[in-house]
PDB file of C-alpha atoms in Angstrom:
ATOM      1  CA  UNK A   2      -0.210   0.033   0.079  1.00 54.00           C
ATOM      2  CA  UNK A   3       1.063   3.460  -1.188  1.00 56.00           C
ATOM      3  CA  UNK A   4       1.898   5.820   1.401  1.00 56.00           C
ATOM      4  CA  UNK A   5      -0.618   7.871   0.195  1.00 60.00           C
ATOM      5  CA  UNK A   6      -3.480   5.673  -0.129  1.00 59.00           C
ATOM      6  CA  UNK A   7      -2.429   5.050   3.611  1.00 59.00           C
ATOM      7  CA  UNK A   8      -2.770   8.460   4.806  1.00 62.00           C
ATOM      8  CA  UNK A   9      -6.341   8.008   2.834  1.00 63.00           C
ATOM      9  CA  UNK A  10      -6.964   5.576   5.124  1.00 62.00           C
ATOM     10  CA  UNK A  11      -6.238   6.817   8.524  1.00 66.00           C
ATOM     11  CA  UNK A  12      -8.116   9.724   7.262  1.00 66.00           C
ATOM     12  CA  UNK A  13     -11.524   8.061   6.260  1.00 65.00           C
ATOM     13  CA  UNK A  14     -11.020   6.041   9.403  1.00 61.00           C
ATOM     14  CA  UNK A  15     -11.259   9.364  11.326  1.00 66.00           C
ATOM     15  CA  UNK A  16     -13.672  10.720   9.563  1.00 62.00           C
ATOM     16  CA  UNK A  17     -16.120   7.760  10.460  1.00 56.00           C
ATOM     17  CA  UNK A  18     -14.659   7.663  14.046  1.00 55.00           C
ATOM     18  CA  UNK A  19     -16.356  11.639  14.489  1.00 55.00           C
ATOM     19  CA  UNK A  20     -19.322  11.160  12.122  1.00 54.00           C
ATOM     20  CA  UNK A  21     -20.506   7.852  14.299  1.00 51.00           C
ATOM     21  CA  UNK A  22     -19.692  10.179  17.753  1.00 52.00           C
ATOM     22  CA  UNK A  23     -22.140  13.490  16.132  1.00 48.00           C
ATOM     23  CA  UNK A  24     -24.890  10.327  15.345  1.00 46.00           C
ATOM     24  CA  UNK A  25     -24.760   9.131  18.161  1.00 46.00           C
ATOM     25  CA  UNK A  26     -25.064  12.177  20.249  1.00 45.00           C
ATOM     26  CA  UNK A  27     -27.602  13.632  18.317  1.00 49.00           C
ATOM     27  CA  UNK A  28     -29.847  10.696  18.737  1.00 52.00           C
ATOM     28  CA  UNK A  29     -32.721  11.315  20.873  1.00 56.00           C
ATOM     29  CA  UNK A  30     -33.042   9.435  24.046  1.00 70.00           C
ATOM     30  CA  UNK A  31     -36.389   9.893  25.611  1.00 87.00           C
ATOM     31  CA  UNK A  32     -35.690   9.364  29.463  1.00 95.00           C
ATOM     32  CA  UNK A  33     -32.852  10.302  31.826  1.00 96.00           C
ATOM     33  CA  UNK A  34     -32.352   9.949  35.188  1.00 96.00           C
ATOM     34  CA  UNK A  35     -30.065  13.074  36.502  1.00 97.00           C
ATOM     35  CA  UNK A  36     -28.591  12.701  40.026  1.00 96.00           C
ATOM     36  CA  UNK A  37     -27.620  16.302  41.459  1.00 96.00           C
ATOM     37  CA  UNK A  38     -25.472  17.838  44.015  1.00 94.00           C
ATOM     38  CA  UNK A  39     -27.106  21.181  44.775  1.00 94.00           C
ATOM     39  CA  UNK A  40     -25.625  24.732  47.291  1.00 93.00           C
ATOM     40  CA  UNK A  41     -27.430  27.367  48.762  1.00 90.00           C
ATOM     41  CA  UNK A  42     -25.308  29.666  49.802  1.00 86.00           C
ATOM     42  CA  UNK A  43     -25.655  30.368  53.236  1.00 73.00           C
ATOM     43  CA  UNK A  44     -27.923  32.863  54.404  1.00 65.00           C
ATOM     44  CA  UNK A  45     -28.358  33.734  58.342  1.00 62.00           C
ATOM     45  CA  UNK A  46     -29.986  35.949  60.751  1.00 56.00           C
ATOM     46  CA  UNK A  47     -30.381  36.625  64.195  1.00 54.00           C
ATOM     47  CA  UNK A  48     -33.228  35.183  66.539  1.00 51.00           C
ATOM     48  CA  UNK A  49     -34.354  36.544  70.126  1.00 48.00           C
ATOM     49  CA  UNK A  50     -34.915  34.135  72.297  1.00 45.00           C
ATOM     50  CA  UNK A  51     -35.767  34.814  76.190  1.00 43.00           C
ATOM     51  CA  UNK A  52     -34.461  33.029  79.003  1.00 42.00           C
ATOM     52  CA  UNK A  53     -35.558  32.864  82.712  1.00 41.00           C
ATOM     53  CA  UNK A  54     -33.232  30.636  84.842  1.00 41.00           C
ATOM     54  CA  UNK A  55     -32.251  31.090  88.400  1.00 46.00           C
ATOM     55  CA  UNK A  56     -29.499  34.310  88.305  1.00 49.00           C
ATOM     56  CA  UNK A  57     -30.075  34.647  84.425  1.00 44.00           C
ATOM     57  CA  UNK A  58     -33.010  36.373  82.744  1.00 45.00           C
ATOM     58  CA  UNK A  59     -32.967  38.628  79.782  1.00 47.00           C
ATOM     59  CA  UNK A  60     -33.363  38.383  76.065  1.00 45.00           C
ATOM     60  CA  UNK A  61     -30.340  37.096  73.901  1.00 47.00           C
ATOM     61  CA  UNK A  62     -29.051  36.615  70.449  1.00 49.00           C
ATOM     62  CA  UNK A  63     -28.902  33.741  68.882  1.00 51.00           C
ATOM     63  CA  UNK A  64     -27.528  33.052  64.760  1.00 53.00           C
ATOM     64  CA  UNK A  65     -30.080  31.363  63.005  1.00 55.00           C
ATOM     65  CA  UNK A  66     -28.737  30.176  59.233  1.00 59.00           C
ATOM     66  CA  UNK A  67     -29.232  27.797  56.620  1.00 65.00           C
ATOM     67  CA  UNK A  68     -27.802  26.863  53.444  1.00 71.00           C
ATOM     68  CA  UNK A  69     -24.876  24.432  52.025  1.00 82.00           C
ATOM     69  CA  UNK A  70     -25.103  21.379  50.642  1.00 88.00           C
ATOM     70  CA  UNK A  71     -28.672  19.306  49.468  1.00 91.00           C
ATOM     71  CA  UNK A  72     -29.248  17.025  46.833  1.00 93.00           C
ATOM     72  CA  UNK A  73     -31.726  15.590  44.335  1.00 95.00           C
ATOM     73  CA  UNK A  74     -32.979  12.804  41.876  1.00 96.00           C
ATOM     74  CA  UNK A  75     -34.717  13.486  38.812  1.00 97.00           C
ATOM     75  CA  UNK A  76     -36.354  11.673  36.231  1.00 96.00           C
ATOM     76  CA  UNK A  77     -36.770  13.604  32.636  1.00 96.00           C
ATOM     77  CA  UNK A  78     -39.057  12.555  29.771  1.00 95.00           C
ATOM     78  CA  UNK A  79     -38.843  14.475  26.609  1.00 93.00           C
ATOM     79  CA  UNK A  80     -41.683  15.115  24.506  1.00 92.00           C
ATOM     80  CA  UNK A  81     -40.371  16.884  21.769  1.00 89.00           C
ATOM     81  CA  UNK A  82     -36.286  18.281  21.009  1.00 85.00           C
ATOM     82  CA  UNK A  83     -37.484  21.356  22.357  1.00 90.00           C
ATOM     83  CA  UNK A  84     -39.803  20.186  25.649  1.00 93.00           C
ATOM     84  CA  UNK A  85     -39.327  17.980  28.592  1.00 95.00           C
ATOM     85  CA  UNK A  86     -40.910  17.127  31.708  1.00 95.00           C
ATOM     86  CA  UNK A  87     -38.961  16.511  35.069  1.00 96.00           C
ATOM     87  CA  UNK A  88     -39.835  14.941  38.165  1.00 96.00           C
ATOM     88  CA  UNK A  89     -37.656  15.773  41.023  1.00 96.00           C
ATOM     89  CA  UNK A  90     -37.500  15.181  44.389  1.00 96.00           C
ATOM     90  CA  UNK A  91     -34.566  15.768  47.173  1.00 94.00           C
ATOM     91  CA  UNK A  92     -33.046  18.195  50.130  1.00 94.00           C
ATOM     92  CA  UNK A  93     -33.283  21.451  49.586  1.00 91.00           C
ATOM     93  CA  UNK A  94     -31.498  22.452  53.101  1.00 86.00           C
ATOM     94  CA  UNK A  95     -30.882  21.151  56.609  1.00 85.00           C
ATOM     95  CA  UNK A  96     -29.803  22.994  59.724  1.00 78.00           C
ATOM     96  CA  UNK A  97     -29.327  22.958  63.116  1.00 76.00           C
ATOM     97  CA  UNK A  98     -30.248  25.753  65.440  1.00 70.00           C
ATOM     98  CA  UNK A  99     -28.540  25.953  68.595  1.00 71.00           C
ATOM     99  CA  UNK A 100     -30.057  28.292  71.621  1.00 67.00           C
ATOM    100  CA  UNK A 101     -29.473  29.088  75.222  1.00 64.00           C
ATOM    101  CA  UNK A 102     -31.766  26.107  76.305  1.00 68.00           C
ATOM    102  CA  UNK A 103     -32.393  24.784  73.154  1.00 72.00           C
ATOM    103  CA  UNK A 104     -31.264  22.659  70.205  1.00 77.00           C
ATOM    104  CA  UNK A 105     -33.512  22.022  67.020  1.00 74.00           C
ATOM    105  CA  UNK A 106     -32.628  19.643  63.720  1.00 85.00           C
ATOM    106  CA  UNK A 107     -34.059  21.018  60.667  1.00 87.00           C
ATOM    107  CA  UNK A 108     -34.644  19.802  56.695  1.00 91.00           C
ATOM    108  CA  UNK A 109     -36.441  21.159  54.189  1.00 94.00           C
ATOM    109  CA  UNK A 110     -37.496  18.790  51.131  1.00 96.00           C
ATOM    110  CA  UNK A 111     -39.610  18.983  47.836  1.00 97.00           C
ATOM    111  CA  UNK A 112     -41.265  17.093  45.240  1.00 96.00           C
ATOM    112  CA  UNK A 113     -41.700  19.258  42.205  1.00 97.00           C
ATOM    113  CA  UNK A 114     -43.330  18.622  38.726  1.00 96.00           C
ATOM    114  CA  UNK A 115     -41.174  20.589  36.363  1.00 95.00           C
ATOM    115  CA  UNK A 116     -40.848  21.577  31.722  1.00 95.00           C
ATOM    116  CA  UNK A 117     -37.969  22.508  30.514  1.00 96.00           C
ATOM    117  CA  UNK A 118     -37.294  24.326  27.061  1.00 95.00           C
ATOM    118  CA  UNK A 119     -35.004  23.860  24.457  1.00 92.00           C
ATOM    119  CA  UNK A 120     -34.661  26.627  22.279  1.00 90.00           C
ATOM    120  CA  UNK A 121     -34.050  25.470  18.729  1.00 78.00           C
ATOM    121  CA  UNK A 122     -31.305  27.918  18.109  1.00 68.00           C
ATOM    122  CA  UNK A 123     -29.062  28.023  20.560  1.00 72.00           C
ATOM    123  CA  UNK A 124     -29.217  24.019  21.803  1.00 60.00           C
ATOM    124  CA  UNK A 125     -28.997  22.484  18.071  1.00 61.00           C
ATOM    125  CA  UNK A 126     -25.336  21.486  18.428  1.00 66.00           C
ATOM    126  CA  UNK A 127     -24.929  17.709  19.225  1.00 70.00           C
ATOM    127  CA  UNK A 128     -23.285  17.839  22.718  1.00 85.00           C
ATOM    128  CA  UNK A 129     -24.331  21.120  24.190  1.00 88.00           C
ATOM    129  CA  UNK A 130     -28.086  21.713  25.211  1.00 92.00           C
ATOM    130  CA  UNK A 131     -29.131  24.518  26.855  1.00 93.00           C
ATOM    131  CA  UNK A 132     -32.341  25.047  28.779  1.00 95.00           C
ATOM    132  CA  UNK A 133     -34.943  27.052  30.847  1.00 96.00           C
ATOM    133  CA  UNK A 134     -36.639  25.467  33.172  1.00 96.00           C
ATOM    134  CA  UNK A 135     -39.899  25.821  35.943  1.00 97.00           C
ATOM    135  CA  UNK A 136     -41.108  23.468  38.337  1.00 96.00           C
ATOM    136  CA  UNK A 137     -44.069  23.737  40.829  1.00 96.00           C
ATOM    137  CA  UNK A 138     -45.034  20.852  43.619  1.00 96.00           C
ATOM    138  CA  UNK A 139     -44.470  20.451  47.401  1.00 97.00           C
ATOM    139  CA  UNK A 140     -42.067  21.697  49.923  1.00 97.00           C
ATOM    140  CA  UNK A 141     -41.884  19.790  53.564  1.00 97.00           C
ATOM    141  CA  UNK A 142     -40.287  21.065  56.447  1.00 94.00           C
ATOM    142  CA  UNK A 143     -39.302  18.927  59.283  1.00 93.00           C
ATOM    143  CA  UNK A 144     -38.332  19.773  62.674  1.00 88.00           C
ATOM    144  CA  UNK A 145     -37.558  17.450  65.809  1.00 87.00           C
ATOM    145  CA  UNK A 146     -35.703  19.420  68.930  1.00 79.00           C
ATOM    146  CA  UNK A 147     -35.071  19.179  72.517  1.00 79.00           C
ATOM    147  CA  UNK A 148     -35.464  21.385  75.221  1.00 70.00           C
ATOM    148  CA  UNK A 149     -36.096  21.762  78.402  1.00 69.00           C
ATOM    149  CA  UNK A 150     -40.010  21.224  78.488  1.00 71.00           C
ATOM    150  CA  UNK A 151     -38.984  17.568  76.920  1.00 73.00           C
ATOM    151  CA  UNK A 152     -38.370  16.182  73.275  1.00 81.00           C
ATOM    152  CA  UNK A 153     -40.890  17.104  70.252  1.00 80.00           C
ATOM    153  CA  UNK A 154     -41.024  17.291  66.559  1.00 86.00           C
ATOM    154  CA  UNK A 155     -43.185  18.787  63.546  1.00 89.00           C
ATOM    155  CA  UNK A 156     -43.750  18.806  59.824  1.00 93.00           C
ATOM    156  CA  UNK A 157     -44.877  21.337  57.686  1.00 95.00           C
ATOM    157  CA  UNK A 158     -46.150  21.622  53.966  1.00 96.00           C
ATOM    158  CA  UNK A 159     -46.320  24.521  51.627  1.00 96.00           C
ATOM    159  CA  UNK A 160     -46.510  24.905  48.271  1.00 97.00           C
ATOM    160  CA  UNK A 161     -43.496  25.453  45.847  1.00 96.00           C
ATOM    161  CA  UNK A 162     -41.489  26.106  42.533  1.00 97.00           C
ATOM    162  CA  UNK A 163     -38.182  26.632  41.152  1.00 97.00           C
ATOM    163  CA  UNK A 164     -37.429  28.514  37.959  1.00 97.00           C
ATOM    164  CA  UNK A 165     -34.003  28.302  36.779  1.00 97.00           C
ATOM    165  CA  UNK A 166     -31.495  27.906  33.736  1.00 97.00           C
ATOM    166  CA  UNK A 167     -29.224  25.654  32.519  1.00 96.00           C
ATOM    167  CA  UNK A 168     -27.486  23.259  30.323  1.00 94.00           C
ATOM    168  CA  UNK A 169     -26.827  19.483  29.349  1.00 94.00           C
ATOM    169  CA  UNK A 170     -23.719  18.670  28.377  1.00 93.00           C
ATOM    170  CA  UNK A 171     -23.869  15.425  26.123  1.00 91.00           C
ATOM    171  CA  UNK A 172     -20.604  12.509  26.885  1.00 91.00           C
ATOM    172  CA  UNK A 173     -22.029   9.980  25.090  1.00 86.00           C
ATOM    173  CA  UNK A 174     -24.794   7.543  23.860  1.00 86.00           C
ATOM    174  CA  UNK A 175     -25.986   6.723  27.630  1.00 92.00           C
ATOM    175  CA  UNK A 176     -23.764   9.990  29.925  1.00 94.00           C
ATOM    176  CA  UNK A 177     -24.759  13.532  30.276  1.00 95.00           C
ATOM    177  CA  UNK A 178     -23.418  16.183  32.715  1.00 96.00           C
ATOM    178  CA  UNK A 179     -25.715  19.216  33.578  1.00 96.00           C
ATOM    179  CA  UNK A 180     -25.316  21.822  35.505  1.00 96.00           C
ATOM    180  CA  UNK A 181     -27.737  24.469  35.891  1.00 95.00           C
ATOM    181  CA  UNK A 182     -28.506  27.590  38.741  1.00 97.00           C
ATOM    182  CA  UNK A 183     -32.231  29.106  39.570  1.00 97.00           C
ATOM    183  CA  UNK A 184     -34.479  30.158  42.675  1.00 96.00           C
ATOM    184  CA  UNK A 185     -36.215  28.557  45.145  1.00 95.00           C
ATOM    185  CA  UNK A 186     -39.720  30.294  46.099  1.00 96.00           C
ATOM    186  CA  UNK A 187     -42.185  28.924  48.292  1.00 96.00           C
ATOM    187  CA  UNK A 188     -44.756  29.981  50.281  1.00 96.00           C
ATOM    188  CA  UNK A 189     -44.567  30.258  54.414  1.00 95.00           C
ATOM    189  CA  UNK A 190     -45.547  27.464  56.182  1.00 93.00           C
ATOM    190  CA  UNK A 191     -47.810  27.920  59.006  1.00 92.00           C
ATOM    191  CA  UNK A 192     -45.428  27.697  61.090  1.00 88.00           C
ATOM    192  CA  UNK A 193     -41.495  28.277  61.647  1.00 84.00           C
ATOM    193  CA  UNK A 194     -38.940  25.307  61.085  1.00 84.00           C
ATOM    194  CA  UNK A 195     -35.947  26.426  62.084  1.00 76.00           C
ATOM    195  CA  UNK A 196     -36.574  29.697  63.245  1.00 75.00           C
ATOM    196  CA  UNK A 197     -38.235  30.748  59.391  1.00 83.00           C
ATOM    197  CA  UNK A 198     -41.380  30.540  57.637  1.00 89.00           C
ATOM    198  CA  UNK A 199     -39.675  29.808  54.310  1.00 90.00           C
ATOM    199  CA  UNK A 200     -35.984  28.686  52.925  1.00 91.00           C
ATOM    200  CA  UNK A 201     -36.226  30.943  49.571  1.00 93.00           C
ATOM    201  CA  UNK A 202     -32.902  31.131  47.606  1.00 91.00           C
ATOM    202  CA  UNK A 203     -30.761  30.660  44.909  1.00 93.00           C
ATOM    203  CA  UNK A 204     -29.445  27.191  44.211  1.00 95.00           C
ATOM    204  CA  UNK A 205     -26.716  25.735  42.059  1.00 95.00           C
ATOM    205  CA  UNK A 206     -26.705  22.174  40.897  1.00 96.00           C
ATOM    206  CA  UNK A 207     -24.249  20.060  39.463  1.00 96.00           C
ATOM    207  CA  UNK A 208     -25.058  16.442  37.936  1.00 96.00           C
ATOM    208  CA  UNK A 209     -24.763  13.201  36.228  1.00 96.00           C
ATOM    209  CA  UNK A 210     -27.318  11.799  34.228  1.00 96.00           C
ATOM    210  CA  UNK A 211     -28.448   8.375  32.579  1.00 95.00           C
ATOM    211  CA  UNK A 212     -30.259   8.387  29.308  1.00 94.00           C
ATOM    212  CA  UNK A 213     -32.020   5.760  28.364  1.00 92.00           C
TER     213      UNK A 213
END
């Protein structure tokens, strides 16, 4: 085989390889499951607590903060190249509130039904799929505590939503990476959880998805 023919064969094999990769990436997978790690920047405020013990009496300031890492599991189903629906369930945030005579452990979770829109003009590339996301559902707050009067717990429920933007990065026929940022917006709990009536705030998330 001549040198020129060998070079032509190598170039043809390279072209076939990249063409098959693009074709694979462009094929539509109807479903995917995403595992995401989320992060909410810490937000804190001071909470006034009245204390009355022998020799100690007055109003004290106790720090009440929330934020940090959470996680969620998301199921996605494509309706078309531009639209997909999603169901997500996971932890928004968890925190602990320690006052002079009380300790509370709190967690806030959500189950949301959402819709994703992939703008055709900017998501037509084989490996990058930007999207806009809106979700509605329920937010659950759980609080357990220990105080001088005993041990107790409570559960609260309210309406919640999430609005954001993100992008899928297709890594092959089965795997994708997801990056998104948005805002958690919820109505107030009837009773406070962790010293707060709501857990509204910005959220960032990074995930890996399995397409099928």
